[in-house]
């Protein structure tokens, strides 16, 4: 656990010491919010910010996958993990430290995004426990996304391959999400896809937690997605990492 904490701290420090990463990380969700909100807010109606803000918060996680994967790919090319291999640090601890650092970064950016969303009217009315569950769910989705990002970085042959593997799917699931517009607004043939989109269930869970509405089924479905995909890609990442550094 000590190794995981040290590596997570390194990831956070690297983020905070890189102005470009800090600015893009915090500015992206804000720009996305105030670009889309004026357009779709008028079409969907009053209260749209309560639907849209959770998706914006989730976008800090999903759109953070590619930069994190590129950072890991760069570390691999620069030999940082080769140096770690000479130390008594296991493959699982190395990747877990990286994942934890990225998840902490995502939660920090999510907190800022929620604070900014209060300006156009987003509110928490579910109480303290619901708010803690809100950010805990973001961390769970973040861990799943980072497990996928780790696998993409460890499997890629170039930075372009990393971005190509993550950015198009991330954009697609964002726009095919019921947090963007209500499910009924999508064509009937597309609604089954939107309904099972993990971002749809996560966004709905966050919206309900923020609004003090029953959210149990959506939270459980989101956690099932996070646990299933996280474990699968986590195990695959450890195996791929061991092969790369062996």
Short mmCIF file of N, CA and C in Angstrom, two decimals, residues 30-209:
data_model
loop_
_atom_site.label_atom_id
_atom_site.label_comp_id
_atom_site.label_asym_id
_atom_site.label_seq_id
_atom_site.Cartn_x
_atom_site.Cartn_y
_atom_site.Cartn_z
N UNK A 30 -15.82 23.32 -17.87
CA UNK A 30 -16.47 24.63 -17.77
C UNK A 30 -16.86 25.12 -19.17
N UNK A 31 -15.92 25.04 -20.11
CA UNK A 31 -16.21 25.46 -21.47
C UNK A 31 -17.30 24.61 -22.10
N UNK A 32 -17.25 23.31 -21.85
CA UNK A 32 -18.27 22.41 -22.40
C UNK A 32 -19.64 22.76 -21.85
N UNK A 33 -19.71 23.04 -20.56
CA UNK A 33 -20.97 23.37 -19.93
C UNK A 33 -21.60 24.63 -20.52
N UNK A 34 -20.81 25.69 -20.61
CA UNK A 34 -21.36 26.97 -21.05
C UNK A 34 -21.44 27.09 -22.57
N UNK A 35 -20.93 26.09 -23.29
CA UNK A 35 -21.13 26.04 -24.73
C UNK A 35 -22.44 25.35 -25.08
N UNK A 36 -22.72 24.24 -24.41
CA UNK A 36 -23.90 23.45 -24.73
C UNK A 36 -25.14 23.93 -23.99
N UNK A 37 -24.98 24.39 -22.77
CA UNK A 37 -26.13 24.76 -21.94
C UNK A 37 -27.04 25.80 -22.58
N UNK A 38 -26.51 26.90 -23.16
CA UNK A 38 -27.41 27.89 -23.75
C UNK A 38 -28.25 27.33 -24.90
N UNK A 39 -27.71 26.37 -25.62
CA UNK A 39 -28.43 25.81 -26.77
C UNK A 39 -29.49 24.82 -26.32
N UNK A 40 -29.08 23.78 -25.63
CA UNK A 40 -29.99 22.71 -25.25
C UNK A 40 -30.85 23.08 -24.05
N UNK A 41 -30.38 24.02 -23.25
CA UNK A 41 -31.20 24.45 -22.13
C UNK A 41 -32.51 25.05 -22.60
N UNK A 42 -32.44 25.82 -23.69
CA UNK A 42 -33.66 26.40 -24.24
C UNK A 42 -34.56 25.39 -24.91
N UNK A 43 -33.97 24.34 -25.49
CA UNK A 43 -34.76 23.33 -26.17
C UNK A 43 -35.44 22.37 -25.20
N UNK A 44 -34.69 21.95 -24.18
CA UNK A 44 -35.22 20.97 -23.23
C UNK A 44 -36.13 21.61 -22.20
N UNK A 45 -35.80 22.85 -21.81
CA UNK A 45 -36.65 23.55 -20.86
C UNK A 45 -35.97 23.84 -19.54
N UNK A 46 -36.72 24.43 -18.63
CA UNK A 46 -36.19 24.79 -17.31
C UNK A 46 -35.73 23.53 -16.57
N UNK A 47 -34.70 23.71 -15.78
CA UNK A 47 -34.17 22.60 -15.00
C UNK A 47 -33.20 21.73 -15.75
N UNK A 48 -32.84 22.13 -16.97
CA UNK A 48 -31.92 21.31 -17.76
C UNK A 48 -30.57 21.17 -17.08
N UNK A 49 -30.17 22.19 -16.32
CA UNK A 49 -28.86 22.14 -15.67
C UNK A 49 -28.79 20.99 -14.68
N UNK A 50 -29.91 20.62 -14.06
CA UNK A 50 -29.92 19.49 -13.13
C UNK A 50 -29.67 18.17 -13.86
N UNK A 51 -30.05 18.08 -15.12
CA UNK A 51 -29.79 16.90 -15.92
C UNK A 51 -28.40 16.93 -16.52
N UNK A 52 -27.99 18.11 -16.99
CA UNK A 52 -26.76 18.22 -17.76
C UNK A 52 -25.51 18.28 -16.89
N UNK A 53 -25.59 18.91 -15.72
CA UNK A 53 -24.41 19.06 -14.86
C UNK A 53 -23.78 17.72 -14.48
N UNK A 54 -24.58 16.69 -14.10
CA UNK A 54 -23.94 15.40 -13.80
C UNK A 54 -23.17 14.83 -14.98
N UNK A 55 -23.68 15.02 -16.20
CA UNK A 55 -22.96 14.52 -17.38
C UNK A 55 -21.66 15.30 -17.57
N UNK A 56 -21.69 16.59 -17.33
CA UNK A 56 -20.47 17.40 -17.42
C UNK A 56 -19.44 16.91 -16.41
N UNK A 57 -19.90 16.61 -15.21
CA UNK A 57 -19.00 16.08 -14.19
C UNK A 57 -18.39 14.75 -14.65
N UNK A 58 -19.21 13.90 -15.24
CA UNK A 58 -18.72 12.62 -15.76
C UNK A 58 -17.75 12.83 -16.93
N UNK A 59 -17.95 13.91 -17.68
CA UNK A 59 -17.05 14.16 -18.80
C UNK A 59 -15.63 14.44 -18.33
N UNK A 60 -15.47 14.93 -17.11
CA UNK A 60 -14.12 15.14 -16.57
C UNK A 60 -13.40 13.80 -16.41
N UNK A 61 -14.21 12.74 -16.25
CA UNK A 61 -13.65 11.40 -16.12
C UNK A 61 -13.39 10.78 -17.49
N UNK A 62 -14.44 10.77 -18.32
CA UNK A 62 -14.32 10.07 -19.60
C UNK A 62 -13.33 10.76 -20.54
N UNK A 63 -13.39 12.09 -20.63
CA UNK A 63 -12.49 12.78 -21.53
C UNK A 63 -11.08 12.90 -20.94
N UNK A 64 -10.93 12.48 -19.69
CA UNK A 64 -9.60 12.45 -19.09
C UNK A 64 -8.87 11.15 -19.35
N UNK A 65 -9.55 10.19 -19.99
CA UNK A 65 -8.93 8.90 -20.25
C UNK A 65 -7.75 9.01 -21.21
N UNK A 66 -7.95 9.69 -22.31
CA UNK A 66 -6.89 9.77 -23.33
C UNK A 66 -5.64 10.47 -22.80
N UNK A 67 -5.75 11.66 -22.15
CA UNK A 67 -4.54 12.28 -21.61
C UNK A 67 -3.81 11.40 -20.60
N UNK A 68 -4.56 10.69 -19.76
CA UNK A 68 -3.93 9.81 -18.79
C UNK A 68 -3.22 8.65 -19.48
N UNK A 69 -3.86 8.08 -20.50
CA UNK A 69 -3.23 6.98 -21.23
C UNK A 69 -1.99 7.45 -21.97
N UNK A 70 -2.04 8.64 -22.54
CA UNK A 70 -0.86 9.19 -23.23
C UNK A 70 0.27 9.41 -22.23
N UNK A 71 -0.07 9.89 -21.02
CA UNK A 71 0.96 10.08 -20.00
C UNK A 71 1.62 8.78 -19.61
N UNK A 72 0.82 7.73 -19.46
CA UNK A 72 1.39 6.42 -19.13
C UNK A 72 2.24 5.89 -20.28
N UNK A 73 1.77 6.05 -21.50
CA UNK A 73 2.53 5.60 -22.66
C UNK A 73 3.88 6.32 -22.72
N UNK A 74 3.88 7.62 -22.43
CA UNK A 74 5.12 8.40 -22.43
C UNK A 74 6.06 7.90 -21.34
N UNK A 75 5.53 7.62 -20.17
CA UNK A 75 6.36 7.08 -19.08
C UNK A 75 7.00 5.76 -19.48
N UNK A 76 6.25 4.92 -20.17
CA UNK A 76 6.79 3.64 -20.62
C UNK A 76 7.94 3.86 -21.60
N UNK A 77 7.76 4.79 -22.53
CA UNK A 77 8.79 5.05 -23.53
C UNK A 77 10.04 5.68 -22.90
N UNK A 78 9.85 6.48 -21.85
CA UNK A 78 10.98 7.16 -21.21
C UNK A 78 11.71 6.28 -20.21
N UNK A 79 11.20 5.08 -19.96
CA UNK A 79 11.90 4.14 -19.10
C UNK A 79 11.65 4.27 -17.62
N UNK A 80 10.63 5.07 -17.26
CA UNK A 80 10.35 5.24 -15.83
C UNK A 80 9.96 3.92 -15.19
N UNK A 81 9.18 3.13 -15.88
CA UNK A 81 8.75 1.85 -15.32
C UNK A 81 9.87 0.83 -15.34
N UNK A 82 10.84 1.01 -16.21
CA UNK A 82 12.01 0.14 -16.17
C UNK A 82 12.79 0.36 -14.88
N UNK A 83 12.85 1.62 -14.44
CA UNK A 83 13.54 1.92 -13.17
C UNK A 83 12.75 1.35 -11.99
N UNK A 84 11.42 1.42 -12.08
CA UNK A 84 10.60 0.86 -11.01
C UNK A 84 10.77 -0.64 -10.91
N UNK A 85 11.06 -1.27 -12.04
CA UNK A 85 11.22 -2.72 -12.06
C UNK A 85 12.42 -3.17 -11.24
N UNK A 86 13.42 -2.28 -11.08
CA UNK A 86 14.60 -2.63 -10.28
C UNK A 86 14.33 -2.51 -8.79
N UNK A 87 13.16 -1.98 -8.44
CA UNK A 87 12.80 -1.81 -7.03
C UNK A 87 11.80 -2.89 -6.64
N UNK A 88 11.63 -3.09 -5.33
CA UNK A 88 10.66 -4.12 -4.87
C UNK A 88 9.22 -3.63 -4.98
N UNK A 89 8.79 -3.34 -6.21
CA UNK A 89 7.43 -2.85 -6.46
C UNK A 89 6.77 -3.78 -7.47
N UNK A 90 5.66 -4.36 -7.11
CA UNK A 90 4.97 -5.29 -7.99
C UNK A 90 4.23 -4.59 -9.12
N UNK A 91 3.90 -5.35 -10.16
CA UNK A 91 3.18 -4.78 -11.30
C UNK A 91 1.83 -4.23 -10.88
N UNK A 92 1.10 -4.96 -10.05
CA UNK A 92 -0.22 -4.50 -9.61
C UNK A 92 -0.12 -3.20 -8.82
N UNK A 93 0.89 -3.09 -7.95
CA UNK A 93 1.06 -1.87 -7.17
C UNK A 93 1.41 -0.68 -8.06
N UNK A 94 2.25 -0.92 -9.07
CA UNK A 94 2.64 0.14 -9.99
C UNK A 94 1.43 0.71 -10.71
N UNK A 95 0.61 -0.16 -11.26
CA UNK A 95 -0.56 0.29 -12.01
C UNK A 95 -1.64 0.84 -11.08
N UNK A 96 -1.77 0.24 -9.89
CA UNK A 96 -2.76 0.74 -8.93
C UNK A 96 -2.42 2.15 -8.47
N UNK A 97 -1.14 2.42 -8.29
CA UNK A 97 -0.72 3.77 -7.90
C UNK A 97 -1.03 4.78 -8.98
N UNK A 98 -0.77 4.40 -10.22
CA UNK A 98 -1.10 5.28 -11.34
C UNK A 98 -2.60 5.53 -11.42
N UNK A 99 -3.37 4.45 -11.27
CA UNK A 99 -4.82 4.56 -11.36
C UNK A 99 -5.37 5.43 -10.23
N UNK A 100 -4.89 5.22 -9.01
CA UNK A 100 -5.38 5.99 -7.86
C UNK A 100 -5.08 7.47 -8.03
N UNK A 101 -3.87 7.79 -8.50
CA UNK A 101 -3.53 9.20 -8.71
C UNK A 101 -4.44 9.87 -9.72
N UNK A 102 -4.75 9.15 -10.80
CA UNK A 102 -5.63 9.70 -11.83
C UNK A 102 -7.06 9.85 -11.31
N UNK A 103 -7.53 8.89 -10.51
CA UNK A 103 -8.87 8.99 -9.96
C UNK A 103 -8.98 10.18 -9.00
N UNK A 104 -7.96 10.39 -8.18
CA UNK A 104 -7.97 11.55 -7.27
C UNK A 104 -8.00 12.85 -8.05
N UNK A 105 -7.25 12.90 -9.15
CA UNK A 105 -7.26 14.09 -10.00
C UNK A 105 -8.65 14.33 -10.57
N UNK A 106 -9.28 13.26 -11.02
CA UNK A 106 -10.60 13.39 -11.62
C UNK A 106 -11.64 13.87 -10.61
N UNK A 107 -11.57 13.35 -9.40
CA UNK A 107 -12.51 13.78 -8.37
C UNK A 107 -12.30 15.25 -8.03
N UNK A 108 -11.04 15.69 -7.98
CA UNK A 108 -10.76 17.10 -7.71
C UNK A 108 -11.34 18.00 -8.80
N UNK A 109 -11.16 17.59 -10.05
CA UNK A 109 -11.74 18.37 -11.16
C UNK A 109 -13.26 18.33 -11.10
N UNK A 110 -13.83 17.20 -10.70
CA UNK A 110 -15.28 17.07 -10.59
C UNK A 110 -15.83 18.03 -9.53
N UNK A 111 -15.11 18.18 -8.42
CA UNK A 111 -15.55 19.10 -7.37
C UNK A 111 -15.62 20.52 -7.92
N UNK A 112 -14.61 20.91 -8.69
CA UNK A 112 -14.60 22.24 -9.29
C UNK A 112 -15.75 22.39 -10.28
N UNK A 113 -15.99 21.36 -11.09
CA UNK A 113 -17.08 21.41 -12.07
C UNK A 113 -18.43 21.56 -11.39
N UNK A 114 -18.63 20.87 -10.28
CA UNK A 114 -19.89 20.99 -9.53
C UNK A 114 -20.03 22.40 -8.97
N UNK A 115 -18.94 22.95 -8.46
CA UNK A 115 -18.99 24.30 -7.91
C UNK A 115 -19.35 25.32 -9.00
N UNK A 116 -18.76 25.16 -10.18
CA UNK A 116 -19.07 26.08 -11.29
C UNK A 116 -20.51 25.89 -11.75
N UNK A 117 -21.01 24.66 -11.73
CA UNK A 117 -22.39 24.39 -12.16
C UNK A 117 -23.41 25.07 -11.27
N UNK A 118 -23.02 25.46 -10.06
CA UNK A 118 -23.94 26.20 -9.19
C UNK A 118 -24.28 27.56 -9.77
N UNK A 119 -23.41 28.10 -10.60
CA UNK A 119 -23.66 29.44 -11.17
C UNK A 119 -24.93 29.44 -12.01
N UNK A 120 -25.11 28.49 -12.96
CA UNK A 120 -26.35 28.48 -13.73
C UNK A 120 -27.52 27.78 -13.04
N UNK A 121 -27.32 27.31 -11.80
CA UNK A 121 -28.48 26.83 -11.05
C UNK A 121 -28.45 25.40 -10.56
N UNK A 122 -27.37 24.66 -10.75
CA UNK A 122 -27.31 23.29 -10.26
C UNK A 122 -27.28 23.29 -8.74
N UNK A 123 -28.07 22.42 -8.13
CA UNK A 123 -28.15 22.39 -6.67
C UNK A 123 -28.16 20.96 -6.14
N UNK A 124 -27.58 20.79 -4.93
CA UNK A 124 -27.69 19.54 -4.18
C UNK A 124 -28.82 19.71 -3.18
N UNK A 125 -29.76 18.79 -3.20
CA UNK A 125 -30.84 18.82 -2.20
C UNK A 125 -31.02 17.46 -1.54
N UNK A 126 -30.07 16.56 -1.78
CA UNK A 126 -30.18 15.21 -1.24
C UNK A 126 -29.49 15.01 0.10
N UNK A 127 -28.79 16.03 0.60
CA UNK A 127 -28.13 15.90 1.88
C UNK A 127 -26.66 15.50 1.76
N UNK A 128 -25.99 15.44 2.90
CA UNK A 128 -24.55 15.18 2.92
C UNK A 128 -24.22 13.77 2.43
N UNK A 129 -24.97 12.77 2.89
CA UNK A 129 -24.69 11.40 2.49
C UNK A 129 -24.86 11.22 0.98
N UNK A 130 -25.88 11.83 0.44
CA UNK A 130 -26.09 11.75 -1.01
C UNK A 130 -24.96 12.43 -1.76
N UNK A 131 -24.46 13.54 -1.21
CA UNK A 131 -23.34 14.23 -1.85
C UNK A 131 -22.08 13.37 -1.82
N UNK A 132 -21.84 12.70 -0.69
CA UNK A 132 -20.69 11.80 -0.60
C UNK A 132 -20.84 10.64 -1.58
N UNK A 133 -22.06 10.11 -1.69
CA UNK A 133 -22.31 9.02 -2.65
C UNK A 133 -22.11 9.52 -4.07
N UNK A 134 -22.47 10.77 -4.34
CA UNK A 134 -22.31 11.40 -5.65
C UNK A 134 -20.84 11.33 -6.08
N UNK A 135 -19.95 11.81 -5.21
CA UNK A 135 -18.54 11.83 -5.57
C UNK A 135 -17.91 10.43 -5.48
N UNK A 136 -18.44 9.59 -4.61
CA UNK A 136 -17.96 8.21 -4.57
C UNK A 136 -18.26 7.47 -5.86
N UNK A 137 -19.43 7.74 -6.43
CA UNK A 137 -19.79 7.11 -7.69
C UNK A 137 -18.91 7.62 -8.82
N UNK A 138 -18.56 8.90 -8.78
CA UNK A 138 -17.64 9.45 -9.77
C UNK A 138 -16.29 8.74 -9.67
N UNK A 139 -15.82 8.51 -8.44
CA UNK A 139 -14.55 7.81 -8.26
C UNK A 139 -14.63 6.39 -8.82
N UNK A 140 -15.77 5.71 -8.63
CA UNK A 140 -15.92 4.35 -9.14
C UNK A 140 -15.89 4.33 -10.67
N UNK A 141 -16.61 5.27 -11.29
CA UNK A 141 -16.58 5.36 -12.75
C UNK A 141 -15.19 5.74 -13.23
N UNK A 142 -14.53 6.62 -12.47
CA UNK A 142 -13.17 7.01 -12.83
C UNK A 142 -12.21 5.84 -12.79
N UNK A 143 -12.34 4.97 -11.80
CA UNK A 143 -11.47 3.80 -11.71
C UNK A 143 -11.69 2.88 -12.90
N UNK A 144 -12.95 2.71 -13.30
CA UNK A 144 -13.24 1.88 -14.47
C UNK A 144 -12.60 2.49 -15.72
N UNK A 145 -12.79 3.78 -15.91
CA UNK A 145 -12.24 4.44 -17.10
C UNK A 145 -10.72 4.39 -17.11
N UNK A 146 -10.10 4.53 -15.95
CA UNK A 146 -8.64 4.50 -15.92
C UNK A 146 -8.09 3.10 -16.15
N UNK A 147 -8.84 2.08 -15.74
CA UNK A 147 -8.42 0.71 -16.05
C UNK A 147 -8.41 0.49 -17.56
N UNK A 148 -9.43 1.02 -18.23
CA UNK A 148 -9.49 0.94 -19.69
C UNK A 148 -8.34 1.74 -20.31
N UNK A 149 -8.08 2.93 -19.77
CA UNK A 149 -7.00 3.77 -20.29
C UNK A 149 -5.64 3.10 -20.11
N UNK A 150 -5.43 2.45 -18.98
CA UNK A 150 -4.18 1.73 -18.75
C UNK A 150 -3.97 0.65 -19.80
N UNK A 151 -5.02 -0.11 -20.06
CA UNK A 151 -4.91 -1.18 -21.04
C UNK A 151 -4.62 -0.62 -22.43
N UNK A 152 -5.27 0.48 -22.78
CA UNK A 152 -5.04 1.09 -24.09
C UNK A 152 -3.60 1.55 -24.22
N UNK A 153 -3.05 2.17 -23.17
CA UNK A 153 -1.67 2.66 -23.21
C UNK A 153 -0.67 1.52 -23.31
N UNK A 154 -0.94 0.45 -22.59
CA UNK A 154 -0.03 -0.69 -22.57
C UNK A 154 -0.10 -1.51 -23.86
N UNK A 155 -1.18 -1.35 -24.61
CA UNK A 155 -1.37 -2.12 -25.84
C UNK A 155 -0.98 -1.35 -27.10
N UNK A 156 -0.79 -0.04 -26.97
CA UNK A 156 -0.59 0.82 -28.14
C UNK A 156 0.86 0.83 -28.59
N UNK A 157 1.03 1.17 -29.87
CA UNK A 157 2.37 1.28 -30.44
C UNK A 157 2.81 2.73 -30.60
N UNK A 158 1.87 3.67 -30.46
CA UNK A 158 2.20 5.08 -30.61
C UNK A 158 1.17 5.93 -29.88
N UNK A 159 1.50 7.20 -29.69
CA UNK A 159 0.56 8.13 -29.06
C UNK A 159 -0.71 8.25 -29.89
N UNK A 160 -0.55 8.29 -31.20
CA UNK A 160 -1.71 8.40 -32.09
C UNK A 160 -2.64 7.20 -31.93
N UNK A 161 -2.07 6.03 -31.73
CA UNK A 161 -2.88 4.83 -31.52
C UNK A 161 -3.66 4.92 -30.22
N UNK A 162 -3.01 5.46 -29.19
CA UNK A 162 -3.69 5.63 -27.90
C UNK A 162 -4.89 6.54 -28.05
N UNK A 163 -4.67 7.69 -28.66
CA UNK A 163 -5.76 8.65 -28.84
C UNK A 163 -6.86 8.08 -29.73
N UNK A 164 -6.46 7.40 -30.79
CA UNK A 164 -7.45 6.84 -31.70
C UNK A 164 -8.31 5.76 -31.06
N UNK A 165 -7.74 5.06 -30.10
CA UNK A 165 -8.48 4.00 -29.42
C UNK A 165 -9.46 4.53 -28.39
N UNK A 166 -9.20 5.73 -27.86
CA UNK A 166 -10.01 6.24 -26.75
C UNK A 166 -10.89 7.43 -27.10
N UNK A 167 -10.41 8.35 -27.89
CA UNK A 167 -11.15 9.59 -28.10
C UNK A 167 -12.45 9.41 -28.88
N UNK A 168 -12.47 8.68 -30.01
CA UNK A 168 -13.76 8.50 -30.72
C UNK A 168 -14.83 7.80 -29.88
N UNK A 169 -14.51 6.66 -29.21
CA UNK A 169 -15.55 6.03 -28.39
C UNK A 169 -16.03 6.92 -27.25
N UNK A 170 -15.11 7.68 -26.65
CA UNK A 170 -15.49 8.57 -25.55
C UNK A 170 -16.48 9.62 -26.02
N UNK A 171 -16.21 10.21 -27.16
CA UNK A 171 -17.11 11.22 -27.72
C UNK A 171 -18.46 10.62 -28.06
N UNK A 172 -18.45 9.41 -28.61
CA UNK A 172 -19.69 8.75 -29.00
C UNK A 172 -20.58 8.47 -27.80
N UNK A 173 -20.02 7.90 -26.74
CA UNK A 173 -20.86 7.56 -25.57
C UNK A 173 -21.34 8.82 -24.86
N UNK A 174 -20.60 9.93 -25.01
CA UNK A 174 -21.03 11.19 -24.39
C UNK A 174 -22.32 11.67 -25.06
N UNK A 175 -22.34 11.70 -26.38
CA UNK A 175 -23.50 12.22 -27.08
C UNK A 175 -24.65 11.22 -27.15
N UNK A 176 -24.37 9.94 -26.97
CA UNK A 176 -25.43 8.94 -26.92
C UNK A 176 -25.80 8.64 -25.47
N UNK A 177 -25.96 9.68 -24.70
CA UNK A 177 -26.23 9.56 -23.27
C UNK A 177 -27.51 10.32 -22.92
N UNK A 178 -28.33 9.73 -22.07
CA UNK A 178 -29.58 10.38 -21.67
C UNK A 178 -29.34 11.56 -20.74
N UNK A 179 -28.10 11.76 -20.31
CA UNK A 179 -27.79 12.95 -19.55
C UNK A 179 -27.67 14.18 -20.43
N UNK A 180 -27.49 13.92 -21.72
CA UNK A 180 -27.36 15.01 -22.69
C UNK A 180 -28.75 15.53 -23.06
N UNK A 181 -29.61 14.65 -23.49
CA UNK A 181 -31.03 14.95 -23.72
C UNK A 181 -31.81 13.75 -23.21
N UNK A 182 -33.10 13.91 -22.89
CA UNK A 182 -33.89 12.77 -22.38
C UNK A 182 -33.91 11.60 -23.36
N UNK A 183 -34.07 10.41 -22.82
CA UNK A 183 -34.08 9.20 -23.63
C UNK A 183 -35.10 9.29 -24.76
N UNK A 184 -36.26 9.89 -24.47
CA UNK A 184 -37.33 9.97 -25.46
C UNK A 184 -36.97 10.83 -26.66
N UNK A 185 -35.95 11.67 -26.52
CA UNK A 185 -35.55 12.55 -27.62
C UNK A 185 -34.75 11.81 -28.69
N UNK A 186 -34.26 10.63 -28.36
CA UNK A 186 -33.50 9.83 -29.33
C UNK A 186 -34.45 9.03 -30.21
N UNK A 187 -34.04 8.70 -31.44
CA UNK A 187 -34.87 7.83 -32.29
C UNK A 187 -35.14 6.51 -31.58
N UNK A 188 -36.29 5.93 -31.83
CA UNK A 188 -36.69 4.71 -31.12
C UNK A 188 -35.70 3.57 -31.32
N UNK A 189 -35.11 3.48 -32.52
CA UNK A 189 -34.17 2.39 -32.78
C UNK A 189 -32.86 2.56 -32.01
N UNK A 190 -32.58 3.81 -31.57
CA UNK A 190 -31.34 4.09 -30.86
C UNK A 190 -31.52 4.04 -29.35
N UNK A 191 -32.74 4.10 -28.89
CA UNK A 191 -32.99 4.18 -27.46
C UNK A 191 -32.45 2.99 -26.66
N UNK A 192 -32.52 1.75 -27.16
CA UNK A 192 -31.92 0.65 -26.39
C UNK A 192 -30.44 0.82 -26.16
N UNK A 193 -29.72 1.38 -27.14
CA UNK A 193 -28.29 1.63 -26.98
C UNK A 193 -28.05 2.70 -25.93
N UNK A 194 -28.83 3.77 -25.99
CA UNK A 194 -28.69 4.86 -25.03
C UNK A 194 -29.02 4.37 -23.62
N UNK A 195 -30.02 3.51 -23.53
CA UNK A 195 -30.47 3.03 -22.22
C UNK A 195 -29.40 2.23 -21.50
N UNK A 196 -28.63 1.42 -22.23
CA UNK A 196 -27.60 0.59 -21.58
C UNK A 196 -26.23 1.26 -21.56
N UNK A 197 -26.14 2.45 -22.12
CA UNK A 197 -24.90 3.21 -22.05
C UNK A 197 -24.55 3.44 -20.58
N UNK A 198 -23.37 3.04 -20.12
CA UNK A 198 -23.04 3.24 -18.71
C UNK A 198 -23.06 4.70 -18.28
N UNK A 199 -22.79 5.62 -19.22
CA UNK A 199 -22.87 7.03 -18.87
C UNK A 199 -24.32 7.46 -18.62
N UNK A 200 -25.26 6.83 -19.30
CA UNK A 200 -26.67 7.15 -19.07
C UNK A 200 -27.08 6.78 -17.66
N UNK A 201 -26.74 5.56 -17.24
CA UNK A 201 -27.12 5.14 -15.90
C UNK A 201 -26.35 5.92 -14.83
N UNK A 202 -25.07 6.19 -15.09
CA UNK A 202 -24.29 6.96 -14.12
C UNK A 202 -24.81 8.38 -14.00
N UNK A 203 -25.12 9.00 -15.14
CA UNK A 203 -25.64 10.36 -15.13
C UNK A 203 -26.98 10.43 -14.40
N UNK A 204 -27.85 9.45 -14.66
CA UNK A 204 -29.14 9.42 -13.98
C UNK A 204 -28.97 9.19 -12.49
N UNK A 205 -28.05 8.33 -12.11
CA UNK A 205 -27.78 8.11 -10.68
C UNK A 205 -27.31 9.39 -10.01
N UNK A 206 -26.40 10.10 -10.66
CA UNK A 206 -25.89 11.35 -10.08
C UNK A 206 -27.00 12.40 -10.00
N UNK A 207 -27.82 12.48 -11.04
CA UNK A 207 -28.92 13.45 -11.03
C UNK A 207 -29.87 13.18 -9.87
N UNK A 208 -30.18 11.92 -9.66
CA UNK A 208 -31.11 11.56 -8.59
C UNK A 208 -30.48 11.77 -7.21
N UNK A 209 -29.20 11.46 -7.07
CA UNK A 209 -28.52 11.70 -5.80
C UNK A 209 -28.50 13.19 -5.47
#
